[in-house]
Amino acid sequence: MQELHFAVPMAGAVLCTLNTRHNSSMIVGLLRYSEAKIIFVDHKLLQIAEGALSHLSKDKTIKPPILVVIPKFENSSHPLLETPNIHEYENLLASESSNFTIRWPKTEMDPISVNYTSGTTSSPKGVVYNHRGAYLNTISTFLVCGMGPMPTYLWTVPMFHCNGWCLLWGMAALGGTNVCLRHVSARTIFESISHNKVTHMGAVPTILNMIANSPLNDRKPFTHKVEILTGGSSPPPQILFKMEELGFRVTHGYGITEAYGIVTSSLWKPEWDSLPLDGQAALKARQGVQHLCIEEVDVRDPETTERVPANGKTIGEIMLRGNVVMNGYLKDIKATKEAFEGGWFHSGDLAVKHPDGYIEIKDRLKDIIISGGENISTLEVERVLYSHPAVLEAAIVARPDDHWGQTPCAFVKLKDGFLEITAEEIINFCRDHLPHYMAPRTVLFEDLPKTSIGKVQKFILREKAKALGSLH
Amino acid sequence: MQELHFAVPMAGAVLCTLNTRHNSSMIVGLLRYSEAKIIFVDHKLLQIAEGALSHLSKDKTIKPPILVVIPKFENSSHPLLETPNIHEYENLLASESSNFTIRWPKTEMDPISVNYTSGTTSSPKGVVYNHRGAYLNTISTFLVCGMGPMPTYLWTVPMFHCNGWCLLWGMAALGGTNVCLRHVSARTIFESISHNKVTHMGAVPTILNMIANSPLNDRKPFTHKVEILTGGSSPPPQILFKMEELGFRVTHGYGITEAYGIVTSSLWKPEWDSLPLDGQAALKARQGVQHLCIEEVDVRDPETTERVPANGKTIGEIMLRGNVVMNGYLKDIKATKEAFEGGWFHSGDLAVKHPDGYIEIKDRLKDIIISGGENISTLEVERVLYSHPAVLEAAIVARPDDHWGQTPCAFVKLKDGFLEITAEEIINFCRDHLPHYMAPRTVLFEDLPKTSIGKVQKFILREKAKALGSLH
């Protein structure tokens, strides 16, 4: 992946990294959509690629892509049969001259990659990045991560997601070391940090959870600080405290595929060090301020695109514009036009802006619950749920209601050892910490459905809540 | 200066900061050349500005610029008489609405500033920077300096020089603190570091000299590391060691006005920590590798522009191209064309490229001495002179010679307490440490003439050496 992040654009082609957790039939759809010419595949995923190719080869109207298999370093017991359409990566490299001519982009706005969105609210869309945006976002991302020269970066964020937040380019720019894990677990993470002297890592909250709640004998001591950039959803204070205790410094960022990855981060001010821990956690949970290389990130009225006041209360939609916003959605002019209505990219995320300019997300536009005319931020309710000692994971969605319009419905996964907790206890706990109307009326205990990058798929939960019917 | 670095471009105008050590008649020439519309001047330099304006007002063909005086904060005993052509800065700001419209540049290649070169080899030329270059160089410079968020930067490099290496923009981008000194001395530098917790500073070698050779009671202890970026000429090992001992970490950079400031730096590799001190100093004295935001810095044949081999031996000229190379010289198409001959900016600096890609300057193209057909790098001879315990400052130039063509002639300033040293002793010391042909044949003891930013003016010394006539 690291090599191809340079080789593919230098060949004048466009990168399109695919989710390693997809199955053959999903891959077929994405390959068709992107009209891929070559697939590079790790030997572990060869079956999925072969399945997709075999399906594609039935369609006589298209030329199926060439397959290049990246072998493991040890000798394989099943040598690959090479044909004009199937190659082994290292053999292919060895057979070609290293005296090649770089095919530079014609303009800096030419596409460099297509990235499929994670699809928390709908089916994936192909987000087109250009060279200029990728260059600038690479720089801003390693600045947000607090990286100097020659960092050691542990990958738990998949490289296929927004080109690894552009950090594949970034690690090359800084002369850094990439550390990859075949299997991500608390044990492998701690081992890698200790062994490789990891300086930085990115992690979705699921990984923070995994680290913070890891059994003692999975942990290994390390004496340096590890900088973690987390995004996706805001980490609960309990997790933040635990991480700091274990030797990590967590920065919380907000990112979207359409803006090349990270958009804002909860940039820490030294004067906040003296605040009580709860206050610190609240500041750290905010999505923060925009990075250096995006022109403008603002909170605006979803309809009028008027700026909302920076009072920490008025909810608006996060909108962005500038160099590191996508060219558009591949082959989807309609969705592109809608996304850029009024000259701003509409993120679909609802937030407030605080008087100090830091933004704080309140909900996805599609997630917010309106109950008896009151807006309920599902994130605020989830934050309370996460502060309950028995709760491992939680998500809130709207349940349709004949009387209130909607009521909050909680899906909760309990920690091992707390399985006797009841819905009533959870509801009462929320009523102790929230206005009555915000507390869930329904609590269901089950595993949460997630996207391949660990985001909860609320649209699935919404369907479940809908199927329950009205409470009243 | 910090405010105007944003205000002037936001008004659609072009910055042109002037050397604070110029006198009125030099200022007249530069104001005419740049066709300045407004002069902002610190009250301490008011007389010089007034002198220049009074001279300009005699020329009826031009409209003299408006004068804006930046007052000291305490009440002045001589209040300024304001007229339509003379304003006090704060009064002017107070009298205007803060509800203004930014005049954005039409394209990102529009000029943002004009910077006069320091003139080590000729009279100053006006180097035109554009918005795109300034943006990218700002980012790369704070990366070269190793700055994270909210640094505290002590200014000893003048802000008028390459817009302070673009760090006025950089400090704003990082939310940093600027610390300025009215009088630069070892005592004020140490006091400021200790009092303001300075994290970073820039310094020409003269300042490093001043710090390293400071009397003990001018020093103040500090417990943190202060990162120093130095440029202009390579610091002698003795100075480097002393600086590290005092708590500074020195990075050596190479910069030129035509490339917005810093071009390369001696980026340190962790594996070098284990080398002997002499080896470390030799590596640190190299000008190093290019920063992230310039397309290419290379060592090439001055005539053919062919790349020289990276063998640490073959001398070529440093050439550059990319986003952070100037638009050109103001009103000087001929000089611009010459500078960009063959599609590369010709720096006029002679260097070798080492096998690891780091470059090392050997001389200015105009400074190199050719004696009996042998190239003599004046920098190499100067390095030996600096290693003599009695030498405070030294410079080598060519003395014309009827037999050898040229011979090396040394100008030396001795340290206090060593004034009895003879020319013969210096020559013998050089012969002990250099090939015979490289050692100076002539040594003159005197103060060295310098530009306003502390660079030795070799063209003046060359004239002196020429006046001596041939040795043979």
XYZ file of C-alpha atoms in Angstrom, chain B residues 1 20-21 41-46 69-74 154-156 159 179-185 188-189 192:
29
model
C 5.189 44.166 11.523
C 16.143 49.058 9.682
C 19.852 49.833 9.396
C 7.716 53.383 10.598
C 8.643 52.734 14.185
C 9.097 55.977 16.151
C 12.783 55.146 16.677
C 13.372 55.298 12.926
C 11.164 58.315 12.306
C 4.171 56.349 12.690
C 3.980 53.468 15.102
C 4.215 55.117 18.524
C 5.728 53.653 21.630
C 3.250 52.474 24.203
C 4.135 55.024 26.890
C 12.637 34.902 19.991
C 13.459 37.205 17.105
C 17.116 37.933 16.529
C 11.763 40.545 10.408
C 9.333 37.875 21.494
C 11.195 40.896 20.147
C 14.280 42.662 21.442
C 15.084 46.333 20.916
C 18.740 45.558 21.641
C 20.196 42.165 20.807
C 22.984 41.065 23.138
C 19.089 40.215 26.599
C 18.900 36.873 24.793
C 14.438 36.585 27.383
